[in-house]
PDB file of N, CA and C in Angstrom:
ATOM      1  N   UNK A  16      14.901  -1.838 -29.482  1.00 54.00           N
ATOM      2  CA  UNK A  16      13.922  -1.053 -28.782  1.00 54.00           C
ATOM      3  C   UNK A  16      14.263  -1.086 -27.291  1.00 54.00           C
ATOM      4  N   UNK A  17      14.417   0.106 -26.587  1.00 65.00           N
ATOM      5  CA  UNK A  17      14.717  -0.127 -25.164  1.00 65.00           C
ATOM      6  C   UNK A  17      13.431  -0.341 -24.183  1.00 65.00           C
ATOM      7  N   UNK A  18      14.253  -1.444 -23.501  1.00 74.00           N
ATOM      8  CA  UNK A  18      13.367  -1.665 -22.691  1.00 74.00           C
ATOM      9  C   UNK A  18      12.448  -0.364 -21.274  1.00 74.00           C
ATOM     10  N   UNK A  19      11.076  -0.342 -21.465  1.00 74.00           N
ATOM     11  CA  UNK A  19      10.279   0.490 -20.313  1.00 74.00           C
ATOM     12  C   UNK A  19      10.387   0.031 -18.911  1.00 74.00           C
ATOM     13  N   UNK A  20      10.746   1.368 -18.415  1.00 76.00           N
ATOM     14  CA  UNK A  20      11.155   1.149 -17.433  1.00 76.00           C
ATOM     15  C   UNK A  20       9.466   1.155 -16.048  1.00 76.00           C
ATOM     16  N   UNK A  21       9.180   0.531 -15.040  1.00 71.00           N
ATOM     17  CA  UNK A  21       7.845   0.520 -14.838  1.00 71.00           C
ATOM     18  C   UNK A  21       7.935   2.189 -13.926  1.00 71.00           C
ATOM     19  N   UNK A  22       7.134   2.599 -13.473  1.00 65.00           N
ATOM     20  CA  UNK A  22       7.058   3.804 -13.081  1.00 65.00           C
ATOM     21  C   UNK A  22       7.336   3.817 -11.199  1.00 65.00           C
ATOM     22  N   UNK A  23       8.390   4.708 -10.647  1.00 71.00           N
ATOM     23  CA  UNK A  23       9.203   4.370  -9.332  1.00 71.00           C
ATOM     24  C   UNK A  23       7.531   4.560  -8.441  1.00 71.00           C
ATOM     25  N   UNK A  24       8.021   3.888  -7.530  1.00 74.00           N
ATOM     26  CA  UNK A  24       7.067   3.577  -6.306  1.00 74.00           C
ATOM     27  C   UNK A  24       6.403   5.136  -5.525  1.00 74.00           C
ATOM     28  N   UNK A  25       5.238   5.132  -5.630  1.00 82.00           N
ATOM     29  CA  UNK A  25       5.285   6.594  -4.972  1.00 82.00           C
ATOM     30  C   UNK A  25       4.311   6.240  -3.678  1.00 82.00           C
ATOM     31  N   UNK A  26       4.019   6.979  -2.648  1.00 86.00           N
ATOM     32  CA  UNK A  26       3.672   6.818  -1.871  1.00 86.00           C
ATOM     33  C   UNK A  26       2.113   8.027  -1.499  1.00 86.00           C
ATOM     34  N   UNK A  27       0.762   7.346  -1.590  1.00 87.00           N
ATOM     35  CA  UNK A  27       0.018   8.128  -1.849  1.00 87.00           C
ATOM     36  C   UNK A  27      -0.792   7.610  -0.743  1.00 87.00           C
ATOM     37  N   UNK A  28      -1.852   8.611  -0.393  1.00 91.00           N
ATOM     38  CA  UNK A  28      -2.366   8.443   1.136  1.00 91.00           C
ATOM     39  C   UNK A  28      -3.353   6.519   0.865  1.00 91.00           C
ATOM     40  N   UNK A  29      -3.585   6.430  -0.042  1.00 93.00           N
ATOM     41  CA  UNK A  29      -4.318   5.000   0.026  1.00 93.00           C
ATOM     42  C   UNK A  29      -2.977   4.254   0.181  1.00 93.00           C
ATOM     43  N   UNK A  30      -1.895   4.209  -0.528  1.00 92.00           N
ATOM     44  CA  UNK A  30      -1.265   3.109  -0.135  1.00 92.00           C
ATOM     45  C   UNK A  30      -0.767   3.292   1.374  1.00 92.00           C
ATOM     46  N   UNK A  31      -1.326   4.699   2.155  1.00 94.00           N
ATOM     47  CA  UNK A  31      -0.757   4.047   3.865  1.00 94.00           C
ATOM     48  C   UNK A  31      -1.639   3.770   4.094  1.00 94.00           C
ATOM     49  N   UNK A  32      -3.047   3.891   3.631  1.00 96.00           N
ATOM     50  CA  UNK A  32      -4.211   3.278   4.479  1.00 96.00           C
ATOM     51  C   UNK A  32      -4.105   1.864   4.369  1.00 96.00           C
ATOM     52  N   UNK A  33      -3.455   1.294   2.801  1.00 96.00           N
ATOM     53  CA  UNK A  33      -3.303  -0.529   2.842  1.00 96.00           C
ATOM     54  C   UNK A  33      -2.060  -0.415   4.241  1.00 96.00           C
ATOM     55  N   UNK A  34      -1.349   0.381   4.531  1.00 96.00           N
ATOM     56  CA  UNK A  34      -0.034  -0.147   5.109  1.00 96.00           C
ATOM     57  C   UNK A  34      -0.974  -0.584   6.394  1.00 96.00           C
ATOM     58  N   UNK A  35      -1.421   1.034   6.439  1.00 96.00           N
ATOM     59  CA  UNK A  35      -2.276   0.485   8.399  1.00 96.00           C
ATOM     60  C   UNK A  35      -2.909  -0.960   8.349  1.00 96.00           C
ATOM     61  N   UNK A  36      -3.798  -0.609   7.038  1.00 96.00           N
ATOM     62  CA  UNK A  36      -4.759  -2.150   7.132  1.00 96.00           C
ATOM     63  C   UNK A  36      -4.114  -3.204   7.638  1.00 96.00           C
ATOM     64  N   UNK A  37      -2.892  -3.512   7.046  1.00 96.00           N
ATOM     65  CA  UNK A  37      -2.034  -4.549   7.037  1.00 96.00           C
ATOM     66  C   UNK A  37      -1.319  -4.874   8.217  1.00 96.00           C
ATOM     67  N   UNK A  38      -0.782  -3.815   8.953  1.00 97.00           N
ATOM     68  CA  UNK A  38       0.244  -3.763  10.223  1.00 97.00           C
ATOM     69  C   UNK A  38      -0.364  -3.429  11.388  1.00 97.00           C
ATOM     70  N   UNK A  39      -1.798  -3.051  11.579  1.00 95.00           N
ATOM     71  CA  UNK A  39      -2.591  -3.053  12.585  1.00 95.00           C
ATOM     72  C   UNK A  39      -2.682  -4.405  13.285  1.00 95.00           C
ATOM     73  N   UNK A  40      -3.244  -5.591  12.902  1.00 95.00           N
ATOM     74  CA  UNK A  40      -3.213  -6.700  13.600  1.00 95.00           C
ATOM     75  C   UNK A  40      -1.776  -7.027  14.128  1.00 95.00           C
ATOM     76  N   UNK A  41      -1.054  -6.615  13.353  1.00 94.00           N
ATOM     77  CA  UNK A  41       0.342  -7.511  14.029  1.00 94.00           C
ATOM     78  C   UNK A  41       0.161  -6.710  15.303  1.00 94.00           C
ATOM     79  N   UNK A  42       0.141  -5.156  14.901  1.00 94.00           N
ATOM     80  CA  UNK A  42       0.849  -4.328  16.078  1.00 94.00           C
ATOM     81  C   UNK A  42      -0.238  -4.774  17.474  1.00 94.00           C
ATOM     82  N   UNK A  43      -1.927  -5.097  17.141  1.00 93.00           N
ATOM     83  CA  UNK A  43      -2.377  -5.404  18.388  1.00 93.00           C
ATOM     84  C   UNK A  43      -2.460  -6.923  18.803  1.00 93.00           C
ATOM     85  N   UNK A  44      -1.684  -7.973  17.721  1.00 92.00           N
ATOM     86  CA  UNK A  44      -1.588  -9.597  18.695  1.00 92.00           C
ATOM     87  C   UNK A  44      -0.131  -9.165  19.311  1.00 92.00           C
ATOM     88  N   UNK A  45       0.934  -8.172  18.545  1.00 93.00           N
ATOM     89  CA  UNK A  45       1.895  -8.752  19.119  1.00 93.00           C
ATOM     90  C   UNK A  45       2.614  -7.578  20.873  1.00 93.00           C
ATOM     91  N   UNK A  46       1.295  -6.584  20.915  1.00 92.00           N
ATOM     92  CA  UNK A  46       0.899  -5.831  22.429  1.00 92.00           C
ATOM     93  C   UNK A  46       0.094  -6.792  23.228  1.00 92.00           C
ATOM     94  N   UNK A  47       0.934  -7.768  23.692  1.00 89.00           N
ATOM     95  CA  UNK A  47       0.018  -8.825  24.721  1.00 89.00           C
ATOM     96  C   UNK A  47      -0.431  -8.270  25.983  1.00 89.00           C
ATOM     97  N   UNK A  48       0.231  -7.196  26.472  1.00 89.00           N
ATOM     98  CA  UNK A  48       0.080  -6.784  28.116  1.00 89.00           C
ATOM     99  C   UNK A  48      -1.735  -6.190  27.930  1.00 89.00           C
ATOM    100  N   UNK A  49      -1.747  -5.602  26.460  1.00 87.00           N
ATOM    101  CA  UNK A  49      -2.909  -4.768  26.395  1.00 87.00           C
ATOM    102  C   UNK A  49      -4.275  -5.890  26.945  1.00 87.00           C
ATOM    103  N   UNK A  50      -4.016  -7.143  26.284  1.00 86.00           N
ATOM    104  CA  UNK A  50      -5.128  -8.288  26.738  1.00 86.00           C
ATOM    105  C   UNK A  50      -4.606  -9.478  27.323  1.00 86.00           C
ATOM    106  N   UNK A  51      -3.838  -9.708  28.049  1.00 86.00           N
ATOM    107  CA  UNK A  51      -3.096 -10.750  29.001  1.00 86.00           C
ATOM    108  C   UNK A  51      -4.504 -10.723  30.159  1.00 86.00           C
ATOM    109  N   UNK A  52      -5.667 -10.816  30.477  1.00 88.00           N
ATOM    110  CA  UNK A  52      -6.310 -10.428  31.152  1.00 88.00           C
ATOM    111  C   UNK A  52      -7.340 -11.497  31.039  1.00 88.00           C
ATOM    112  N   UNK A  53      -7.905 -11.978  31.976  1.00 87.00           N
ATOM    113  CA  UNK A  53      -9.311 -13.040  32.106  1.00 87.00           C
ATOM    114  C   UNK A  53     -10.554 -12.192  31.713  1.00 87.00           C
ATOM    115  N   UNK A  54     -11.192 -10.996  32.344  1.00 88.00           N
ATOM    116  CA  UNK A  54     -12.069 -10.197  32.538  1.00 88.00           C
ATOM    117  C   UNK A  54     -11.682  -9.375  31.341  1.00 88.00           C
ATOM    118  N   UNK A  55     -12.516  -8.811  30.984  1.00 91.00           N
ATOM    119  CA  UNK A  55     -14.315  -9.541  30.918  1.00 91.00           C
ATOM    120  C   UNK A  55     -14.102 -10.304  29.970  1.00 91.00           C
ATOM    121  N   UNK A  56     -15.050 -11.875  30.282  1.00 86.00           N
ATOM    122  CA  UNK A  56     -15.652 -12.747  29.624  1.00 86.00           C
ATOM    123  C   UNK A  56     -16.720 -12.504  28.872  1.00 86.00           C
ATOM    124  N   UNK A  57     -17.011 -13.582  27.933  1.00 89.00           N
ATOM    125  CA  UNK A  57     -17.786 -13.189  26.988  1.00 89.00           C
ATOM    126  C   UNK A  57     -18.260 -14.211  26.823  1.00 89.00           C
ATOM    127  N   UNK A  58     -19.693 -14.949  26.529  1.00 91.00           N
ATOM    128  CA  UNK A  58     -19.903 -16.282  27.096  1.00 91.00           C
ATOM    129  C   UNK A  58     -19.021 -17.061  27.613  1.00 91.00           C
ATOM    130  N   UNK A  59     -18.634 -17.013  28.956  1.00 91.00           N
ATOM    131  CA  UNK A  59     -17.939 -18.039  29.729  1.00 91.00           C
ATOM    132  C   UNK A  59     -16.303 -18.195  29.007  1.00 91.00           C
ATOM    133  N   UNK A  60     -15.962 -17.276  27.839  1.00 91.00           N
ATOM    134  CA  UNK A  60     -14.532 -17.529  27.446  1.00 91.00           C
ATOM    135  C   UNK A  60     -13.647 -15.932  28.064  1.00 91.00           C
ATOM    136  N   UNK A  61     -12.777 -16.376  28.382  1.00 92.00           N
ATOM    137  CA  UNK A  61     -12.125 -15.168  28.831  1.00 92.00           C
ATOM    138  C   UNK A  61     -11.459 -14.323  27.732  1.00 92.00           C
ATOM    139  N   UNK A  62     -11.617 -13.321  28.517  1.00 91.00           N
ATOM    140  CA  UNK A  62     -10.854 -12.211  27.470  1.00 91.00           C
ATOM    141  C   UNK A  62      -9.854 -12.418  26.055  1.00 91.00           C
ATOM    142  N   UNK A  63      -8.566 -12.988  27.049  1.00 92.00           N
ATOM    143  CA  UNK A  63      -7.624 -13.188  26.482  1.00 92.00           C
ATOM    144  C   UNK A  63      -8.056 -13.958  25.350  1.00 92.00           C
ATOM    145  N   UNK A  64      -8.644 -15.058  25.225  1.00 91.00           N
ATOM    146  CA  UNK A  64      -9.092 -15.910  24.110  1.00 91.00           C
ATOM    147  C   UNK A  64      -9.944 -15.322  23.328  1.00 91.00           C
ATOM    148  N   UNK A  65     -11.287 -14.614  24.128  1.00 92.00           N
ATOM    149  CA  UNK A  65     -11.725 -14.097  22.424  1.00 92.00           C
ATOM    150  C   UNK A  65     -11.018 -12.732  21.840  1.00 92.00           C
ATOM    151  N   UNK A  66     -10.645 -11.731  22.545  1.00 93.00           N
ATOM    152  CA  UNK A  66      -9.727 -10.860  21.952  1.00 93.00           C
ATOM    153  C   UNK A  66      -9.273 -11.410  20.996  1.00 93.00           C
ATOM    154  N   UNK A  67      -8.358 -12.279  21.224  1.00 93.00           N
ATOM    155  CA  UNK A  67      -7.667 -13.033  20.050  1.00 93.00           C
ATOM    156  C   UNK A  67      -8.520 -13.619  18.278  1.00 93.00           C
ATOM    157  N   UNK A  68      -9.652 -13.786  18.630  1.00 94.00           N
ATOM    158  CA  UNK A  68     -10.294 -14.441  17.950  1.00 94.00           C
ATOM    159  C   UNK A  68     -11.340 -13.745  17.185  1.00 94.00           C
ATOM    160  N   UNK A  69     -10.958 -12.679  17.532  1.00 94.00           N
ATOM    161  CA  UNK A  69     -11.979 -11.573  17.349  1.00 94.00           C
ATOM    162  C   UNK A  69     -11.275 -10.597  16.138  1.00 94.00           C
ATOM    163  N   UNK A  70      -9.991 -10.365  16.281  1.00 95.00           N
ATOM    164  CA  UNK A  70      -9.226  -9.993  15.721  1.00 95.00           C
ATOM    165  C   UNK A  70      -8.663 -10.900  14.529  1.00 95.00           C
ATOM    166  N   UNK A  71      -9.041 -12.398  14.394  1.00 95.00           N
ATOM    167  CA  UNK A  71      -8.745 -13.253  13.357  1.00 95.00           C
ATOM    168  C   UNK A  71      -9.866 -12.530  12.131  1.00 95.00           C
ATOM    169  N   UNK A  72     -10.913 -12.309  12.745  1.00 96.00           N
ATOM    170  CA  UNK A  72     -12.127 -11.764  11.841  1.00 96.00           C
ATOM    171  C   UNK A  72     -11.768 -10.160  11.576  1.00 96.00           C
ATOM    172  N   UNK A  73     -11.461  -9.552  12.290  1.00 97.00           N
ATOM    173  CA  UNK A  73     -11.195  -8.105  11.882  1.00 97.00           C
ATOM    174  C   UNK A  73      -9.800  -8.058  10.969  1.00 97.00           C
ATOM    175  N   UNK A  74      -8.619  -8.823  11.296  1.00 97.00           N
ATOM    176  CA  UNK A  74      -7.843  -9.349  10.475  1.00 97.00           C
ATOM    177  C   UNK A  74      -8.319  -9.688   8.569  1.00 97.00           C
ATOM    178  N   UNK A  75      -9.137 -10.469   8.708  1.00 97.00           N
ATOM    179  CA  UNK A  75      -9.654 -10.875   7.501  1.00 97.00           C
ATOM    180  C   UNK A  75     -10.256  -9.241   6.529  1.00 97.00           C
ATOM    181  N   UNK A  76     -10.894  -8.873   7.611  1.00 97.00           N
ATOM    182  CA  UNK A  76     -11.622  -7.783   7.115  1.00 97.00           C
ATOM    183  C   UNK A  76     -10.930  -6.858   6.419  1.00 97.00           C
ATOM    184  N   UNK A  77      -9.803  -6.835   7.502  1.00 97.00           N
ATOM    185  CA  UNK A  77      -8.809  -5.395   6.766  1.00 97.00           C
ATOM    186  C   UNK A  77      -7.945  -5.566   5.785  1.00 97.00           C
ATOM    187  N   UNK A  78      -7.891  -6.960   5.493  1.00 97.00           N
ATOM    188  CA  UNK A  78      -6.882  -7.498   4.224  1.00 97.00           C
ATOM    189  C   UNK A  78      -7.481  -7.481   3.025  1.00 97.00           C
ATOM    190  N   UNK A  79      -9.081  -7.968   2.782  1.00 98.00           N
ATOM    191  CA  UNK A  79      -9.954  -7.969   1.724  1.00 98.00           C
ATOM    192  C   UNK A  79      -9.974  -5.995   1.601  1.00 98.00           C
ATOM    193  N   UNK A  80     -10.081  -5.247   2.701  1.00 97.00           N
ATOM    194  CA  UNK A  80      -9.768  -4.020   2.277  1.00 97.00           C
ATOM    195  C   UNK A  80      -8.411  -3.329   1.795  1.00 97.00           C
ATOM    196  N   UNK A  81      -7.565  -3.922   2.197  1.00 97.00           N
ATOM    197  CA  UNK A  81      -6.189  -3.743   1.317  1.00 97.00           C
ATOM    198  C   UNK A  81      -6.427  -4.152   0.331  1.00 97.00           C
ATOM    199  N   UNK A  82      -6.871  -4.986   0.013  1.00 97.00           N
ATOM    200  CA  UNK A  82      -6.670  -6.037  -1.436  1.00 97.00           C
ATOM    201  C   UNK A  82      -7.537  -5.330  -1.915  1.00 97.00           C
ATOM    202  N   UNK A  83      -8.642  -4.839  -2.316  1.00 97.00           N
ATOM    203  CA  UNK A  83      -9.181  -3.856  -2.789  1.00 97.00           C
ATOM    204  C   UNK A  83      -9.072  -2.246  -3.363  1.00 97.00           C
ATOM    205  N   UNK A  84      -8.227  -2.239  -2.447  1.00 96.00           N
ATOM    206  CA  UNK A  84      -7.657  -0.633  -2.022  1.00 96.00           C
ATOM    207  C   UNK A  84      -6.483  -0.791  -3.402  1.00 96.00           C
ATOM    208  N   UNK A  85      -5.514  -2.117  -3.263  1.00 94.00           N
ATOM    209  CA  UNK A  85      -4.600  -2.399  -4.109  1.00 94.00           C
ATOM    210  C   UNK A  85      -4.955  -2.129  -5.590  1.00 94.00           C
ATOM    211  N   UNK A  86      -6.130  -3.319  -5.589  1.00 95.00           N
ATOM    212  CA  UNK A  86      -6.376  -3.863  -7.371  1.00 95.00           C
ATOM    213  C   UNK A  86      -6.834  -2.232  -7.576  1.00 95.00           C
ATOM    214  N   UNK A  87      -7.741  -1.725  -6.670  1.00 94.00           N
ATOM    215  CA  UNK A  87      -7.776  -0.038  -7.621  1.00 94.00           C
ATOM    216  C   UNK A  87      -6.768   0.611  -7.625  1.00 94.00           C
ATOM    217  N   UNK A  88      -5.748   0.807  -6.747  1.00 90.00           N
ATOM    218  CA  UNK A  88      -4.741   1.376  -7.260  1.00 90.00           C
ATOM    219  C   UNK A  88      -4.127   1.209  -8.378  1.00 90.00           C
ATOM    220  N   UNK A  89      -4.251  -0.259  -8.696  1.00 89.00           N
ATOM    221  CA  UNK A  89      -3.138  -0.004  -9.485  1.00 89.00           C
ATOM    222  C   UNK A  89      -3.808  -0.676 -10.824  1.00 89.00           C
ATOM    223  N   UNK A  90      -5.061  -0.647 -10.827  1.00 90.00           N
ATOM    224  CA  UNK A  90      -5.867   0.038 -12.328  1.00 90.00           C
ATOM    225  C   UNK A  90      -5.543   1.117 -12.257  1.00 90.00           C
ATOM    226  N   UNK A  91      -5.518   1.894 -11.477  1.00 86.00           N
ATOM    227  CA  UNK A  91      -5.736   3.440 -12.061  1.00 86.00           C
ATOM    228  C   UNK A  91      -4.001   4.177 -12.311  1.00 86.00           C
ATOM    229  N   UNK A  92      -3.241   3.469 -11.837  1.00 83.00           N
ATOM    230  CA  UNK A  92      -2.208   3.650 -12.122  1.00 83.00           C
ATOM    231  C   UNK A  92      -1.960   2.966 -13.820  1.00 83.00           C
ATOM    232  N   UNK A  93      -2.209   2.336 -14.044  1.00 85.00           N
ATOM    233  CA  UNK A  93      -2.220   1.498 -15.377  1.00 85.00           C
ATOM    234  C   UNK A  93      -3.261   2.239 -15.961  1.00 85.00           C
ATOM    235  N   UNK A  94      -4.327   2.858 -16.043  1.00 84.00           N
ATOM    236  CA  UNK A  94      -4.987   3.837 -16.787  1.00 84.00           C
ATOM    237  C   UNK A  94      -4.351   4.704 -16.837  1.00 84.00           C
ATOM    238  N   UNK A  95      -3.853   5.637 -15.901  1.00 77.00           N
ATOM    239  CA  UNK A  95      -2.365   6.839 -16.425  1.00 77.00           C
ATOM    240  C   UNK A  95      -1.581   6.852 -17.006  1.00 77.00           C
ATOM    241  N   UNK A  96      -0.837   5.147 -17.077  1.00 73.00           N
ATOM    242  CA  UNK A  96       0.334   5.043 -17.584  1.00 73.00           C
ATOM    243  C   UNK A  96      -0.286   5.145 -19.032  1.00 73.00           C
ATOM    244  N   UNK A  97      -1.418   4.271 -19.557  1.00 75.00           N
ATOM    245  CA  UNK A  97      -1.841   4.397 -20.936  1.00 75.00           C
ATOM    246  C   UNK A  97      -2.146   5.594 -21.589  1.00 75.00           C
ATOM    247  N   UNK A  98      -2.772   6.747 -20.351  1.00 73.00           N
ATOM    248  CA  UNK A  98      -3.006   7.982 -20.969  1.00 73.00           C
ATOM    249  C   UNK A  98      -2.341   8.911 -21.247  1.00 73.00           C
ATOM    250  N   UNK A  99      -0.767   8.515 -20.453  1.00 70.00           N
ATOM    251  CA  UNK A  99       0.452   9.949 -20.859  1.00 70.00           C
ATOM    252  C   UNK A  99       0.986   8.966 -21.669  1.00 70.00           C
ATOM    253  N   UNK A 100       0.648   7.659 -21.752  1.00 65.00           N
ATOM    254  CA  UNK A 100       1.360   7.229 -23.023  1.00 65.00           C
ATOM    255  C   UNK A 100       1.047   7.478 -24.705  1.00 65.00           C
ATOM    256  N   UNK A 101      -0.187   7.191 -24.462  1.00 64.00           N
ATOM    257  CA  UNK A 101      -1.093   7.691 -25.884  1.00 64.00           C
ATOM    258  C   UNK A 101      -1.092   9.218 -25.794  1.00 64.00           C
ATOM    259  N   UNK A 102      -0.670  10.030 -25.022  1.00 62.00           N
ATOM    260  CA  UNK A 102      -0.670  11.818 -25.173  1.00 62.00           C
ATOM    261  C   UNK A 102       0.956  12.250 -25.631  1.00 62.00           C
ATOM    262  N   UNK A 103       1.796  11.195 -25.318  1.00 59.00           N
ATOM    263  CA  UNK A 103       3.090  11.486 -25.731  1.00 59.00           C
ATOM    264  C   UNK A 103       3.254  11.200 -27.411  1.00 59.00           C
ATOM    265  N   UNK A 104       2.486   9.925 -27.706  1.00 54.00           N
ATOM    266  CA  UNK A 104       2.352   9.126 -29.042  1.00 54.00           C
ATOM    267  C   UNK A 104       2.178   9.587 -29.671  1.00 54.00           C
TER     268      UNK A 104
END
């Protein structure tokens, strides 16, 4: 019996919304000039520090939304595959 082959990678507007989710934080910790800056403080901590820290939480946020975005994708990709499979059968 030959082995199934899994179905090639396609690229559909949710999987760039996981991409953004995902590559947004890098792209704004690793633009330092944007918050290299004291002002404005935010109880008595400067910029630069909570920017940073602020983005650990928005970080979190946008990954549980990838990861979400994912597991439905790819149920519903695995519901297709079963349904042109059982329509070919």
């Amino acid at each position: 019996m030959p082995e199934e082959k899994p179905p090639p990678p396609v690229v559909t507007p949710v999987r760039v919304i996981i991409a953004l989710c995902l590559i947004a934080p890098f792209v704004s910790m690793l633009w330092v000039s944007s918050y290299a800056k004291v002002d404005p403080d935010f109880i008595g901590i400067p910029f630069f520090y909570w920017y940073q820290m602020l983005w650990v939480l928005i970080s979190t946020a946008l990954t549980m939304v990838a990861y979400k975005l994912w597991q439905r994708d790819q149920r519903a990709r695995k519901a297709d595959s079963a349904r042109t499979e059982g329509a070919s059968s």
